[in-house]
Short mmCIF file of C-alpha atoms in Angstrom, two decimals:
data_model
loop_
_atom_site.label_atom_id
_atom_site.label_comp_id
_atom_site.label_asym_id
_atom_site.label_seq_id
_atom_site.Cartn_x
_atom_site.Cartn_y
_atom_site.Cartn_z
CA UNK A 1 -13.98 -12.37 8.69
CA UNK A 2 -10.84 -13.46 6.86
CA UNK A 3 -8.63 -10.76 5.45
CA UNK A 4 -6.84 -10.64 2.14
CA UNK A 5 -4.57 -13.64 1.74
CA UNK A 6 -1.65 -14.11 -0.61
CA UNK A 7 0.34 -17.13 -1.66
CA UNK A 8 3.21 -17.82 -1.55
CA UNK A 9 4.68 -15.60 1.12
CA UNK A 10 8.11 -15.93 -0.43
CA UNK A 11 9.34 -17.09 -3.83
CA UNK A 12 12.91 -17.41 -5.03
CA UNK A 13 13.36 -18.15 -8.71
CA UNK A 14 16.04 -17.83 -11.34
CA UNK A 15 16.00 -15.32 -14.12
CA UNK A 16 13.98 -16.63 -17.04
CA UNK A 17 11.68 -18.78 -14.95
CA UNK A 18 7.96 -18.28 -14.47
CA UNK A 19 6.23 -17.44 -11.21
CA UNK A 20 2.55 -17.17 -10.40
CA UNK A 21 1.33 -15.23 -7.39
CA UNK A 22 -2.13 -15.69 -5.99
CA UNK A 23 -4.42 -13.35 -4.10
CA UNK A 24 -7.69 -14.15 -2.36
CA UNK A 25 -9.61 -10.96 -1.57
CA UNK A 26 -12.01 -10.40 1.27
CA UNK A 27 -15.24 -12.19 0.46
CA UNK A 28 -17.71 -9.93 -1.33
CA UNK A 29 -15.13 -7.36 -2.41
CA UNK A 30 -15.57 -6.57 -6.08
CA UNK A 31 -12.46 -4.41 -6.31
CA UNK A 32 -9.06 -6.09 -6.35
CA UNK A 33 -5.72 -4.37 -6.79
CA UNK A 34 -2.12 -5.38 -7.28
CA UNK A 35 0.76 -3.21 -6.09
CA UNK A 36 4.52 -3.69 -5.96
CA UNK A 37 7.28 -2.35 -3.75
CA UNK A 38 10.76 -2.58 -5.25
CA UNK A 39 14.03 -2.08 -3.36
CA UNK A 40 12.52 -0.20 -0.41
CA UNK A 41 11.00 2.43 -2.63
CA UNK A 42 7.41 3.57 -2.83
CA UNK A 43 4.60 1.09 -3.33
CA UNK A 44 3.42 1.36 -6.90
CA UNK A 45 0.05 0.51 -8.41
CA UNK A 46 0.01 -2.26 -10.99
CA UNK A 47 -3.63 -2.86 -11.85
CA UNK A 48 -7.24 -2.85 -10.71
CA UNK A 49 -10.01 -5.38 -11.26
CA UNK A 50 -13.70 -4.82 -10.81
CA UNK A 51 -15.06 -8.32 -10.50
CA UNK A 52 -13.44 -10.19 -13.38
CA UNK A 53 -12.79 -7.12 -15.57
CA UNK A 54 -9.54 -5.20 -15.72
CA UNK A 55 -10.47 -1.61 -14.93
CA UNK A 56 -7.01 -0.10 -15.06
CA UNK A 57 -3.75 -1.83 -15.88
CA UNK A 58 -1.73 1.30 -16.47
CA UNK A 59 0.84 0.32 -13.87
CA UNK A 60 1.81 -3.03 -15.37
CA UNK A 61 5.52 -2.76 -16.22
CA UNK A 62 5.49 -4.71 -19.48
CA UNK A 63 3.95 -7.68 -21.25
CA UNK A 64 5.86 -10.17 -19.13
CA UNK A 65 3.23 -9.57 -16.48
CA UNK A 66 -0.22 -11.11 -16.82
CA UNK A 67 -3.00 -10.75 -14.28
CA UNK A 68 -6.25 -12.65 -14.26
CA UNK A 69 -9.27 -12.83 -12.03
CA UNK A 70 -11.34 -15.81 -13.03
CA UNK A 71 -14.97 -15.62 -11.96
CA UNK A 72 -14.36 -12.43 -10.09
CA UNK A 73 -12.97 -14.20 -7.04
CA UNK A 74 -9.26 -14.85 -6.56
CA UNK A 75 -6.62 -13.32 -8.79
CA UNK A 76 -3.29 -14.49 -10.12
CA UNK A 77 -0.32 -12.47 -11.29
CA UNK A 78 2.07 -14.31 -13.55
CA UNK A 79 5.55 -13.13 -14.42
CA UNK A 80 7.01 -14.84 -17.46
CA UNK A 81 9.94 -14.80 -17.97
CA UNK A 82 11.12 -13.22 -14.73
CA UNK A 83 13.94 -10.67 -14.79
CA UNK A 84 16.17 -9.44 -11.98
CA UNK A 85 14.34 -6.11 -11.75
CA UNK A 86 11.09 -7.92 -10.97
CA UNK A 87 12.32 -8.65 -7.45
CA UNK A 88 10.26 -6.97 -4.78
CA UNK A 89 7.20 -7.37 -2.62
CA UNK A 90 3.90 -7.79 -4.43
CA UNK A 91 0.86 -6.69 -2.50
CA UNK A 92 -2.74 -7.42 -3.22
CA UNK A 93 -5.60 -5.33 -1.86
CA UNK A 94 -9.37 -5.47 -2.05
CA UNK A 95 -12.13 -3.02 -1.31
CA UNK A 96 -15.88 -2.59 -1.31
CA UNK A 97 -16.64 0.30 -1.86
CA UNK A 98 -13.51 1.36 -3.69
CA UNK A 99 -12.17 4.01 -1.36
CA UNK A 100 -10.81 1.91 1.54
CA UNK A 101 -8.38 -0.76 0.46
CA UNK A 102 -7.37 -3.65 2.69
CA UNK A 103 -4.03 -5.21 1.97
CA UNK A 104 -2.69 -8.71 2.16
CA UNK A 105 0.67 -9.66 3.70
CA UNK A 106 2.45 -9.55 0.37
CA UNK A 107 4.58 -11.99 -1.59
CA UNK A 108 8.31 -11.39 -1.52
CA UNK A 109 9.73 -12.31 -4.92
CA UNK A 110 13.45 -12.73 -5.40
CA UNK A 111 14.80 -13.28 -8.89
CA UNK A 112 18.39 -14.53 -8.99
CA UNK B 1 1.03 10.23 -11.62
CA UNK B 2 0.76 11.51 -8.10
CA UNK B 3 4.00 12.25 -6.25
CA UNK B 4 4.01 11.50 -2.54
CA UNK B 5 7.06 12.36 -0.45
CA UNK B 6 7.96 11.22 3.05
CA UNK B 7 11.07 11.40 5.17
CA UNK B 8 12.67 7.97 5.36
CA UNK B 9 13.56 7.62 9.03
CA UNK B 10 12.37 8.77 12.43
CA UNK B 11 13.81 7.83 15.81
CA UNK B 12 11.76 8.60 18.90
CA UNK B 13 12.05 7.90 22.59
CA UNK B 14 9.41 5.70 24.19
CA UNK B 15 6.66 7.83 25.69
CA UNK B 16 7.33 10.82 23.45
CA UNK B 17 5.16 11.89 20.53
CA UNK B 18 6.06 10.92 16.96
CA UNK B 19 5.22 13.11 14.00
CA UNK B 20 5.46 11.68 10.50
CA UNK B 21 5.13 14.09 7.60
CA UNK B 22 3.99 13.65 4.03
CA UNK B 23 3.57 15.95 1.06
CA UNK B 24 1.66 15.25 -2.14
CA UNK B 25 1.07 16.96 -5.45
CA UNK B 26 -2.53 16.27 -6.52
CA UNK B 27 -4.89 18.76 -4.90
CA UNK B 28 -7.94 16.86 -6.17
CA UNK B 29 -7.28 13.84 -3.96
CA UNK B 30 -10.35 13.05 -1.90
CA UNK B 31 -9.02 10.55 0.63
CA UNK B 32 -5.64 10.41 2.30
CA UNK B 33 -4.45 7.40 4.30
CA UNK B 34 -1.86 6.19 6.71
CA UNK B 35 -0.84 2.55 6.58
CA UNK B 36 1.48 0.73 8.98
CA UNK B 37 3.72 -2.19 8.09
CA UNK B 38 5.26 -4.16 10.93
CA UNK B 39 8.18 -6.48 10.24
CA UNK B 40 7.06 -9.52 8.27
CA UNK B 41 3.48 -8.31 8.05
CA UNK B 42 1.28 -6.70 5.44
CA UNK B 43 -0.05 -3.18 5.26
CA UNK B 44 -2.45 -2.33 8.04
CA UNK B 45 -4.84 0.56 7.50
CA UNK B 46 -4.30 2.87 10.46
CA UNK B 47 -6.52 5.81 9.67
CA UNK B 48 -7.69 8.05 6.88
CA UNK B 49 -9.01 11.55 6.41
CA UNK B 50 -11.33 13.10 3.87
CA UNK B 51 -9.97 16.05 1.98
CA UNK B 52 -12.66 18.37 3.39
CA UNK B 53 -11.36 17.82 6.93
CA UNK B 54 -8.46 19.52 8.69
CA UNK B 55 -7.98 17.09 11.51
CA UNK B 56 -9.01 13.66 12.65
CA UNK B 57 -8.28 12.10 16.00
CA UNK B 58 -8.47 8.40 16.78
CA UNK B 59 -7.19 7.43 20.23
CA UNK B 60 -3.41 8.03 20.16
CA UNK B 61 -3.43 9.00 16.49
CA UNK B 62 -3.99 12.51 15.17
CA UNK B 63 -4.03 13.26 11.47
CA UNK B 64 -3.58 16.83 10.29
CA UNK B 65 -4.26 17.94 6.74
CA UNK B 66 -3.16 21.24 5.24
CA UNK B 67 -4.72 21.30 1.80
CA UNK B 68 -3.19 24.62 0.85
CA UNK B 69 0.33 23.28 1.38
CA UNK B 70 -0.62 19.70 0.36
CA UNK B 71 0.82 18.45 3.63
CA UNK B 72 -0.39 15.53 5.69
CA UNK B 73 0.95 14.48 9.06
CA UNK B 74 0.41 11.67 11.51
CA UNK B 75 1.06 12.24 15.19
CA UNK B 76 1.34 9.28 17.52
CA UNK B 77 1.00 10.22 21.16
CA UNK B 78 2.83 8.31 23.90
CA UNK B 79 4.83 6.25 21.39
CA UNK B 80 5.33 2.63 22.41
CA UNK B 81 7.78 -0.04 21.26
CA UNK B 82 4.92 -1.67 19.36
CA UNK B 83 4.72 1.44 17.21
CA UNK B 84 8.07 0.59 15.60
CA UNK B 85 7.20 -0.02 11.96
CA UNK B 86 7.19 1.52 8.50
CA UNK B 87 4.45 4.10 8.02
CA UNK B 88 3.17 4.82 4.54
CA UNK B 89 1.28 7.86 3.46
CA UNK B 90 -1.13 7.16 0.58
CA UNK B 91 -3.33 9.35 -1.56
CA UNK B 92 -6.42 8.06 -3.33
CA UNK B 93 -7.08 9.20 -6.84
CA UNK B 94 -9.32 7.45 -9.31
CA UNK B 95 -9.43 4.08 -7.54
CA UNK B 96 -5.70 3.62 -7.19
CA UNK B 97 -3.50 4.64 -4.29
CA UNK B 98 -0.26 6.54 -4.67
CA UNK B 99 2.18 5.83 -1.87
CA UNK B 100 5.21 7.47 -0.43
CA UNK B 101 8.38 5.45 0.14
CA UNK B 102 7.53 4.92 3.80
CA UNK B 103 8.96 6.31 7.04
CA UNK B 104 10.73 3.80 9.25
CA UNK B 105 9.97 4.65 12.86
CA UNK B 106 12.29 3.30 15.51
CA UNK B 107 11.24 3.58 19.13
CA UNK B 108 14.11 3.57 21.62
CA UNK B 109 13.79 2.94 25.33
#
């Protein structure tokens, strides 16, 4: 069974540009999460989908971040416009049931 | 939110035991996890423990939970070079995980 996949693995963009990250969860997992690790610090929760609905987006830093999960399958996280402090590793995770989350390899975002 | 604290670095000799410690603040947490991140890879779920347990053993891994002190530890027996990685403690609360900053374990020959 395929694990959680994320694309791209790395992205380097300039401040002010837009970037879209994609996550494909494990097939059949209704729960999908986004997390972020900045500057070697702790991994922080961004948001949680149940199928296509946002269950909790309390961790989203600001309105420059937009997450979607069309049809309850894959999810995208768009950052527009990107700022320097958005640099970090963005992880996606999925679970079914909700208690054990399986993570993808992450997308390393560098904003110059 | 939940605060999770870990020491940042641990150096251990190959063949010795490693002990990674973690403290947390939310006593209502029901599941506690250890994840491993190898260089260039994602987060791999190593093991987890329910809050009503004191200990869980899984091959070379032993997890100890002291709920009174809100202290979680991971012991790796017979540490190997392949155990070099970042280890994250995580606490589950209301669907989301709260992580520590990660402990970088370096195994020296």
